[in-house]
Short mmCIF file of C-alpha atoms in Angstrom, two decimals:
data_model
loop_
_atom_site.label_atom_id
_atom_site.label_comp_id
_atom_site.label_asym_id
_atom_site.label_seq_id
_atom_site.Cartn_x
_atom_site.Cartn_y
_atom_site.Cartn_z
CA UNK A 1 54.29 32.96 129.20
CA UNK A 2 51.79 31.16 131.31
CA UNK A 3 50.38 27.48 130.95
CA UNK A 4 46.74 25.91 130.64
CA UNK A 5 44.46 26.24 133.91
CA UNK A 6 40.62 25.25 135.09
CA UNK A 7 41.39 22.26 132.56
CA UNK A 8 37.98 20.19 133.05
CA UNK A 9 36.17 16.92 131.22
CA UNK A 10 32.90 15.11 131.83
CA UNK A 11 34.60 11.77 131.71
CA UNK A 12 38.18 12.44 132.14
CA UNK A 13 39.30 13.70 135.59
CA UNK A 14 41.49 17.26 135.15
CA UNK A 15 44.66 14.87 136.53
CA UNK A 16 44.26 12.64 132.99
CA UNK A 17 43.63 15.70 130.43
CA UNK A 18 46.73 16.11 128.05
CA UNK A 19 47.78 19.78 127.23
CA UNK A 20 49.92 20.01 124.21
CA UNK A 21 51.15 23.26 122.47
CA UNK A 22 52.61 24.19 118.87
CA UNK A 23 54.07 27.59 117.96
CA UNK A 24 53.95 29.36 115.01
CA UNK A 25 56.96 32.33 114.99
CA UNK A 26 56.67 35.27 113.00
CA UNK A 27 58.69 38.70 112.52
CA UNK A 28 56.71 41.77 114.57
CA UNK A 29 56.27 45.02 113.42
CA UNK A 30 60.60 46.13 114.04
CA UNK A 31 63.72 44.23 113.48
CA UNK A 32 64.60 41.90 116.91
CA UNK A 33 60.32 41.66 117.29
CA UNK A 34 58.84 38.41 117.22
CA UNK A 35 55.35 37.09 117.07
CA UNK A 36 54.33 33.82 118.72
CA UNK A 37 51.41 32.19 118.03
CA UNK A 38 50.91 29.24 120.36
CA UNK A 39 48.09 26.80 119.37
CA UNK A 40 47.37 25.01 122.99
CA UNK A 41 45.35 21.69 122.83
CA UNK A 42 43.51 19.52 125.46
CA UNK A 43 42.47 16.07 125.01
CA UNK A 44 40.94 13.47 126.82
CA UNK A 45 41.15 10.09 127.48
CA UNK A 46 38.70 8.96 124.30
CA UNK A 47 40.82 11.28 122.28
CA UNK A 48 38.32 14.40 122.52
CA UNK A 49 40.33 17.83 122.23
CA UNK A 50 39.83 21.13 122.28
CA UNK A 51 42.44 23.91 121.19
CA UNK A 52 42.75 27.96 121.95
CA UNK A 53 45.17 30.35 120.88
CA UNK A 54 47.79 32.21 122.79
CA UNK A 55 49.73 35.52 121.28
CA UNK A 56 53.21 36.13 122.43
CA UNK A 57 54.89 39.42 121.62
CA UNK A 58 58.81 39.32 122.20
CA UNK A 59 59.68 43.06 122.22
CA UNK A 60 63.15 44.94 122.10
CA UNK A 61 62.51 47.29 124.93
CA UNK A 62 64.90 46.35 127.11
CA UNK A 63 68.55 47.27 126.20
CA UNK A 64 68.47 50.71 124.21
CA UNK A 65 71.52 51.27 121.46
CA UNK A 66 74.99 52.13 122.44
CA UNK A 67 77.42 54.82 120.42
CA UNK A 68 80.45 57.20 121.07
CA UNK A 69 79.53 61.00 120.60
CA UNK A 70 81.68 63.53 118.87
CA UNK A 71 84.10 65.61 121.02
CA UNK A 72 83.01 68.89 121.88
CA UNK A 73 85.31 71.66 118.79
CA UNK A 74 85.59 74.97 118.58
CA UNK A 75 84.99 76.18 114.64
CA UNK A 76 85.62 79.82 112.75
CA UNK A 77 84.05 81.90 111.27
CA UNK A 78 85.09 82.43 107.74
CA UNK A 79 86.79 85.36 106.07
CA UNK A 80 82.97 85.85 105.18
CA UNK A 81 81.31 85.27 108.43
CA UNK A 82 80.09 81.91 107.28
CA UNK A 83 81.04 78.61 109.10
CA UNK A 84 80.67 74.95 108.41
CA UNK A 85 78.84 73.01 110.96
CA UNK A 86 78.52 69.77 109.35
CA UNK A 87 79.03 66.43 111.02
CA UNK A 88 81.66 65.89 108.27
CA UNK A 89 83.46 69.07 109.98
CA UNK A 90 82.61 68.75 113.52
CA UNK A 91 82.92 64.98 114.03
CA UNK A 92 79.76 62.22 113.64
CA UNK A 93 78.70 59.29 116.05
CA UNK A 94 80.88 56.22 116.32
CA UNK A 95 81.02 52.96 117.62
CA UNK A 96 76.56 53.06 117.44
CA UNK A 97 75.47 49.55 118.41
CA UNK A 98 72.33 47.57 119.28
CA UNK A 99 71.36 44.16 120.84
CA UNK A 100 69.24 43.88 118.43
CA UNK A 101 68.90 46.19 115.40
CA UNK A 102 72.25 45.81 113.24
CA UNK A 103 71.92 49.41 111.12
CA UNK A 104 70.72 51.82 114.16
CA UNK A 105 69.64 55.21 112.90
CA UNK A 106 71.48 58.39 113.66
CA UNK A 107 70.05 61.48 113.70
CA UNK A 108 70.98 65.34 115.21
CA UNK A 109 69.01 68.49 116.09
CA UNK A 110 70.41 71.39 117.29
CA UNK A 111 69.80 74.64 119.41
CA UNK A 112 71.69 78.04 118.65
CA UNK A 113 72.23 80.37 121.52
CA UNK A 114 74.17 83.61 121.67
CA UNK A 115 78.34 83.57 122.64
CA UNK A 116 80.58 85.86 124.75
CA UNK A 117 80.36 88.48 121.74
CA UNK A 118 77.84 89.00 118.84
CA UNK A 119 79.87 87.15 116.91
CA UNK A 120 80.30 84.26 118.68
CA UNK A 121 77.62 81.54 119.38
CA UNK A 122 77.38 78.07 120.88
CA UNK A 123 75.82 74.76 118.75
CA UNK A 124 73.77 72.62 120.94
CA UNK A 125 73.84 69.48 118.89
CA UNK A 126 71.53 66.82 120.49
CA UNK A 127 72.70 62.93 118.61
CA UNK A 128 70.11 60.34 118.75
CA UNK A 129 70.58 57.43 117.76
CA UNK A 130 67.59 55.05 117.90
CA UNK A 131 67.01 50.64 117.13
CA UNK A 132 64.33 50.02 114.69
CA UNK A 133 62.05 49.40 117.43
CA UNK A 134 62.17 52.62 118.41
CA UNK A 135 64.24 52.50 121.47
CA UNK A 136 66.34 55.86 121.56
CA UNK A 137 69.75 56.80 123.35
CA UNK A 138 70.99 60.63 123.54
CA UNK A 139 74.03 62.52 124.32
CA UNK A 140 74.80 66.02 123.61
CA UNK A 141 77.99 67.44 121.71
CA UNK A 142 78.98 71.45 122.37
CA UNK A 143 79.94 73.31 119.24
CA UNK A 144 81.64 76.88 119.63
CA UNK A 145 81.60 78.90 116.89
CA UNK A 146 83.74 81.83 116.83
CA UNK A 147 84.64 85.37 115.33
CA UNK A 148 87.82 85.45 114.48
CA UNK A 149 87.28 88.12 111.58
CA UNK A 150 89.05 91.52 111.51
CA UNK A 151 87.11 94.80 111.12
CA UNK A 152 87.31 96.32 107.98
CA UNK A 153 88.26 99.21 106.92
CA UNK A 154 86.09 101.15 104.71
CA UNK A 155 87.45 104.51 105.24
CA UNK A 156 91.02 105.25 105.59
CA UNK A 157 92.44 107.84 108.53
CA UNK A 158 93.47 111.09 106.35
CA UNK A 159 97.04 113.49 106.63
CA UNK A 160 95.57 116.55 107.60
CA UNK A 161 97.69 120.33 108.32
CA UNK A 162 95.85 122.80 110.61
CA UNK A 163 97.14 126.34 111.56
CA UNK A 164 98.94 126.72 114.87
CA UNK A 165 97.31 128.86 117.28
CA UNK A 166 100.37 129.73 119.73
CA UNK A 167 99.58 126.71 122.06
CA UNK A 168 101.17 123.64 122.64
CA UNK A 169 100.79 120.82 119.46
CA UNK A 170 98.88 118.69 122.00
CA UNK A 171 96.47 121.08 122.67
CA UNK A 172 95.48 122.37 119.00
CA UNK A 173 91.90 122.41 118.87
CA UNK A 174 92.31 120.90 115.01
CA UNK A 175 93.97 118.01 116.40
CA UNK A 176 92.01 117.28 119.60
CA UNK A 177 88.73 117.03 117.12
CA UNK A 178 91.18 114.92 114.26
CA UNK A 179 92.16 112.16 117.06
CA UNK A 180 88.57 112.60 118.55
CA UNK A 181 87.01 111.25 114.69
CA UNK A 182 89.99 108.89 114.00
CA UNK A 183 91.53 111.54 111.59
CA UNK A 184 88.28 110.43 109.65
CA UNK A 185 88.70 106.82 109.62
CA UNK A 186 85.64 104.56 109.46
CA UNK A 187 85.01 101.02 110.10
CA UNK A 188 82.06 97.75 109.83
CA UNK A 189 82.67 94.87 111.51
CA UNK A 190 81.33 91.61 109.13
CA UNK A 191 80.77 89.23 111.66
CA UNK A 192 79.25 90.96 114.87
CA UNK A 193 76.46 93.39 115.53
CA UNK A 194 78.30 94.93 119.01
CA UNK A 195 80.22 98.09 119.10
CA UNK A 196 82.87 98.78 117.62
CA UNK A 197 86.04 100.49 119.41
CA UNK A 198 88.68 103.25 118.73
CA UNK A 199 91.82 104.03 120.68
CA UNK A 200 95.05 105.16 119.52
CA UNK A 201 98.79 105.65 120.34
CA UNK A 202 99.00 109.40 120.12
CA UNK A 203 100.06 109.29 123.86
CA UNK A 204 103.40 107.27 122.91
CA UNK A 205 104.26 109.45 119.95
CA UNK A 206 106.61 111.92 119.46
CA UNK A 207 106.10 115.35 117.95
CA UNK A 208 108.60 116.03 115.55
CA UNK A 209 109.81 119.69 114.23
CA UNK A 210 112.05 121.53 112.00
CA UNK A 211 110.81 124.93 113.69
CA UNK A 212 108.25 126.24 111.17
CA UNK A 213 105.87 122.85 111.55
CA UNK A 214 105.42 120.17 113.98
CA UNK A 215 103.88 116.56 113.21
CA UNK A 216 103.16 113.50 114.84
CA UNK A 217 101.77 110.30 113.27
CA UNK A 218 99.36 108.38 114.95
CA UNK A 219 97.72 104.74 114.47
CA UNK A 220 93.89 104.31 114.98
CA UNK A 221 92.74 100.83 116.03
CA UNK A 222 89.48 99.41 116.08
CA UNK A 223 88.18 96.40 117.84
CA UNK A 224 85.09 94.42 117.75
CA UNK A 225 83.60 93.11 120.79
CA UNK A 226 85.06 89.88 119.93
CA UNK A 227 88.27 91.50 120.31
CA UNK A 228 89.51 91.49 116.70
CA UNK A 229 90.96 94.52 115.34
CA UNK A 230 92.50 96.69 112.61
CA UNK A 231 94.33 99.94 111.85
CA UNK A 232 95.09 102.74 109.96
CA UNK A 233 97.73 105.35 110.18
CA UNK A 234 97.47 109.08 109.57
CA UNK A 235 99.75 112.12 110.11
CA UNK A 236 98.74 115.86 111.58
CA UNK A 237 100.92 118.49 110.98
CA UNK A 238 100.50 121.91 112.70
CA UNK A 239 102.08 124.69 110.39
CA UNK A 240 102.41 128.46 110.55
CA UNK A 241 100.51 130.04 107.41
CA UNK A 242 99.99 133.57 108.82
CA UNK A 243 102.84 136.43 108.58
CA UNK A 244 103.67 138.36 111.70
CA UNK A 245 102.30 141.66 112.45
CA UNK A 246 104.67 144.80 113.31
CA UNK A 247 103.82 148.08 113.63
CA UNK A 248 105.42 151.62 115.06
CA UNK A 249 103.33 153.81 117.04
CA UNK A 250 105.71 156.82 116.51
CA UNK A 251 106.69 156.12 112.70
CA UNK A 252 108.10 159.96 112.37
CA UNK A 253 110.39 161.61 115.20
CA UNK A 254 112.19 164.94 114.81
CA UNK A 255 114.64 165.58 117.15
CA UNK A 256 117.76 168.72 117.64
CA UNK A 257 120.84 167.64 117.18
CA UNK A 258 124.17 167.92 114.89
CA UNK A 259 124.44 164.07 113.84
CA UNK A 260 123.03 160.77 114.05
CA UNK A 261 124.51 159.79 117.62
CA UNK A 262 121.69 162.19 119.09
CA UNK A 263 119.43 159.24 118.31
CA UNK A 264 117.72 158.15 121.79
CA UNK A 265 117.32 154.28 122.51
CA UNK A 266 118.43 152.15 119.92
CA UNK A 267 121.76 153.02 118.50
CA UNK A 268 121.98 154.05 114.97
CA UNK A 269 123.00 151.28 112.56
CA UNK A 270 123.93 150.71 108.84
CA UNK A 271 123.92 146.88 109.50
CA UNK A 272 121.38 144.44 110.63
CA UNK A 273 120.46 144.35 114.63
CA UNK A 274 118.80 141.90 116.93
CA UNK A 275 116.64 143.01 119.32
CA UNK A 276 113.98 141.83 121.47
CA UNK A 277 110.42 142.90 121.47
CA UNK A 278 110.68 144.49 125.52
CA UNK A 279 113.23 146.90 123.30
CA UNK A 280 111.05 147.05 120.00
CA UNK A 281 108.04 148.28 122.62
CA UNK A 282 110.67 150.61 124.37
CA UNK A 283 111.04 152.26 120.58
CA UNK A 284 107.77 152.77 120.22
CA UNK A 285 106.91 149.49 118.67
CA UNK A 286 104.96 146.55 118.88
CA UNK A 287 105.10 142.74 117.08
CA UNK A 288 102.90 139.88 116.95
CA UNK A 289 102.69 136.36 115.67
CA UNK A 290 100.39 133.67 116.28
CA UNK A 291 102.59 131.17 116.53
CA UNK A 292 105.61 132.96 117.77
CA UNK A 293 108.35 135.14 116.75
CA UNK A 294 111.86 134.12 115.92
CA UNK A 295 113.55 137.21 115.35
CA UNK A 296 113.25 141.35 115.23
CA UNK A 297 116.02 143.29 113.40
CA UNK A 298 116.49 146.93 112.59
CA UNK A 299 118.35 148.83 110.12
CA UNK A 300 119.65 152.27 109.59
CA UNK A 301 119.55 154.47 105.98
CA UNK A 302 120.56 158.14 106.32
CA UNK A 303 120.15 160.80 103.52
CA UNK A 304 120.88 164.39 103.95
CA UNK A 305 123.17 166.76 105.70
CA UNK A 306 120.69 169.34 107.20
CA UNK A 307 118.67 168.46 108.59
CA UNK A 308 119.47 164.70 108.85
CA UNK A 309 117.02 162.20 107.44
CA UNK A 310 117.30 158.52 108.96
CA UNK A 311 114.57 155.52 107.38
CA UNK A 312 115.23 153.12 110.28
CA UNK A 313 113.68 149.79 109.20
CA UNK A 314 112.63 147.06 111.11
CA UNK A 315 111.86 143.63 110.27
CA UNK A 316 110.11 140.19 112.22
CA UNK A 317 110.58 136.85 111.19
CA UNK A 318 107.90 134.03 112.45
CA UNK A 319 109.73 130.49 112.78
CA UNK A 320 108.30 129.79 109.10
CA UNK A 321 110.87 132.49 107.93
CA UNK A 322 107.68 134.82 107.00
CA UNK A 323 108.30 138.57 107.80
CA UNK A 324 106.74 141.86 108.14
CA UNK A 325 108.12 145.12 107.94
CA UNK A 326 107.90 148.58 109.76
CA UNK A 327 109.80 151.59 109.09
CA UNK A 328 110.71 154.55 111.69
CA UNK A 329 111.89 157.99 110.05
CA UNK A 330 113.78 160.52 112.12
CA UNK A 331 114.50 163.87 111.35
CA UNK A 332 117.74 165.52 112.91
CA UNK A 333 117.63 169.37 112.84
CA UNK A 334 120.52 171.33 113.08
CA UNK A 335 119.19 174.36 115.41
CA UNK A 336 122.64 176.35 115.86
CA UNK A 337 122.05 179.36 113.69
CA UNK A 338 125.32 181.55 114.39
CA UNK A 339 127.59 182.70 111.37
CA UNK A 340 130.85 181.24 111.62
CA UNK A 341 133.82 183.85 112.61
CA UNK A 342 137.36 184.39 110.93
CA UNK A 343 139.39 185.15 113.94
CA UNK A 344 142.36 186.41 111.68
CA UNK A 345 143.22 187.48 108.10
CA UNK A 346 146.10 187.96 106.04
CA UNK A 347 146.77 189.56 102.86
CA UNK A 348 148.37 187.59 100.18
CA UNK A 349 150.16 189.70 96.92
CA UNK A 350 148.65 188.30 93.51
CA UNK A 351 151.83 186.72 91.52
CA UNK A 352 152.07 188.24 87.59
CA UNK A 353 151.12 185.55 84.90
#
């Protein structure tokens, strides 16, 4: 702290002047600050003196506190988006120490910045702890926060039944633009502000039939960017609602003959009989469906003996079991006008009563 110089007297040679010192000690301005006030004298031989003042100012500035930061954590997101960040959650400074300050203060700040997802972010948290004098010492603790929150669903995938259109189920136009909206399903996501996306397992499903409809049921899933997700489950069936067509080109045909086996084509019948449509066109016929045909039948009714009238009815059946009938009338016409001829007679006596 330094000691008296350039001492001098008039009388007294600088060899024989007496320096003395006293010190006063007071507390500075922080805890482990002192003040010194040093009161240095000179005197001479005759007992002469003469005193200044030195100030001495012991700081804390050399060693700054010591303390054990929180562990970096990973936190989530509530069922509400909202998360708890507190020290009492994520962990506070330990073990916080001075040379000289016995209470150090603690204090955080911290900086937000954006995660792998919208949902997501990462908590810069910046502990200080600092003496009373000031003297700071830093370390940083990484907070992750993340989204572990489902979408939700705020509109459920619907059933829905289209009309079959003679193509495959795959292919219906009804159910391309069904899987294309989710079958109507709509979701939010309550955590992130990314997109949300749709895929489904319509590829591993089966289509199942019992001949007149076909179905499949199919699970929409939606994920967040965060890669949380949720479903909903819908069924499309593909149904037949439309009758078959069937008409006759020729509906009346007269033809000569003595009986019903000088019918051309199909042979006449008083009972039910399958047929295909190449043989329904061959009679003059033609059938449609739009989702296909399971069966064409005919049927025979005569009336008359001259001429011969036969109703010949025929019938298609879609796979729904709808039909739609046709009828076919021919007209057999006897053209053999010769009398008959007795080729002998006889004559027979009339018995008395």
């Amino acid at each position: 702290t330094g000691y008296v110089t350039d001492e001098a007297d008039n009388c007294t040679s600088s060899a024989e002047l007496n320096a003395t010192y006293t010190d006063v000690v007071l507390p500075g301005v922080c805890e482990g600050q002192e003040i010194i006030t040093r009161y240095w004298t000179l005197t001479d031989n005759c007992g002469n003196s003469t005193e200044k003042q030195q100030t001495i100012i012991v700081a804390d500035n050399t060693l700054a506190p010591t303390f054990t930061v929180p562990g970096d954590i990973t936190i989530n997101r509530g069922a509400d988006c909202s998360y708890d960040a507190s020290p009492s959650v994520t962990g506070n400074v330990t073990d916080a120490a001075d040379n000289c300050t016995a209470v150090p203060i603690v204090t955080y700040s911290d900086v937000i910045i954006a995660g792998t997802c919208s949902g997501e972010e990462t908590i810069i948290r910046t502990w200080t702890v600092t003496d009373r004098c000031g003297n700071p010492t830093q370390k940083i603790q990484h907070i992750t926060v993340h989204d572990i929150t489902n979408p939700v669903i705020t509109q459920q995938a619907s059933n829905q039944t289209a009309e079959c259109t003679g193509s495959e189920p795959e292919d219906n136009a009804a159910y391309l633009a069904w899987l294309n909206t989710q079958g109507g399903g709509l979701a939010t996501d309550v955590c992130g502000s990314g997109p949300l996306t749709w895929t489904n397992n319509a590829a591993t499903q089966p289509w199942t039939s019992d001949g007149c409809t076909s179905s499949i049921t199919v699970t929409f899933t939606v994920t967040d960017d965060c890669g949380n997700s949720n479903n909903t489950t819908a069924t499309f069936t593909i149904s037949d609602f439309t009758p078959p067509v069937i008409t006759v080109n020729t509906p009346e045909i007269t033809i000569s003959g003595c009986s019903t086996a000088d019918i051309t084509g199909l042979t006449f019948s008083t009972t039910p009989v399958t047929i295909t449509l190449a043989q329904l066109t061959a009679a003059g016929g033609t059938a449609t469906d739009n989702c296909g045909i399971q069966s064409i039948t005919y049927v025979d009714a005569q009336i008359g003996i001259c001429p011969i009238v036969v109703t010949r009815t025929y019938t298609v059946t879609d796979f729904c079991n709808r039909t739609a009938i046709a009828t076919q009338t021919f007209t057999i016409e006897r053209l053999d006008f010769t009398i008959p001829t007795v080729t002998s007679a006889s004559t027979v006596a009339c018995q008395a009563l």
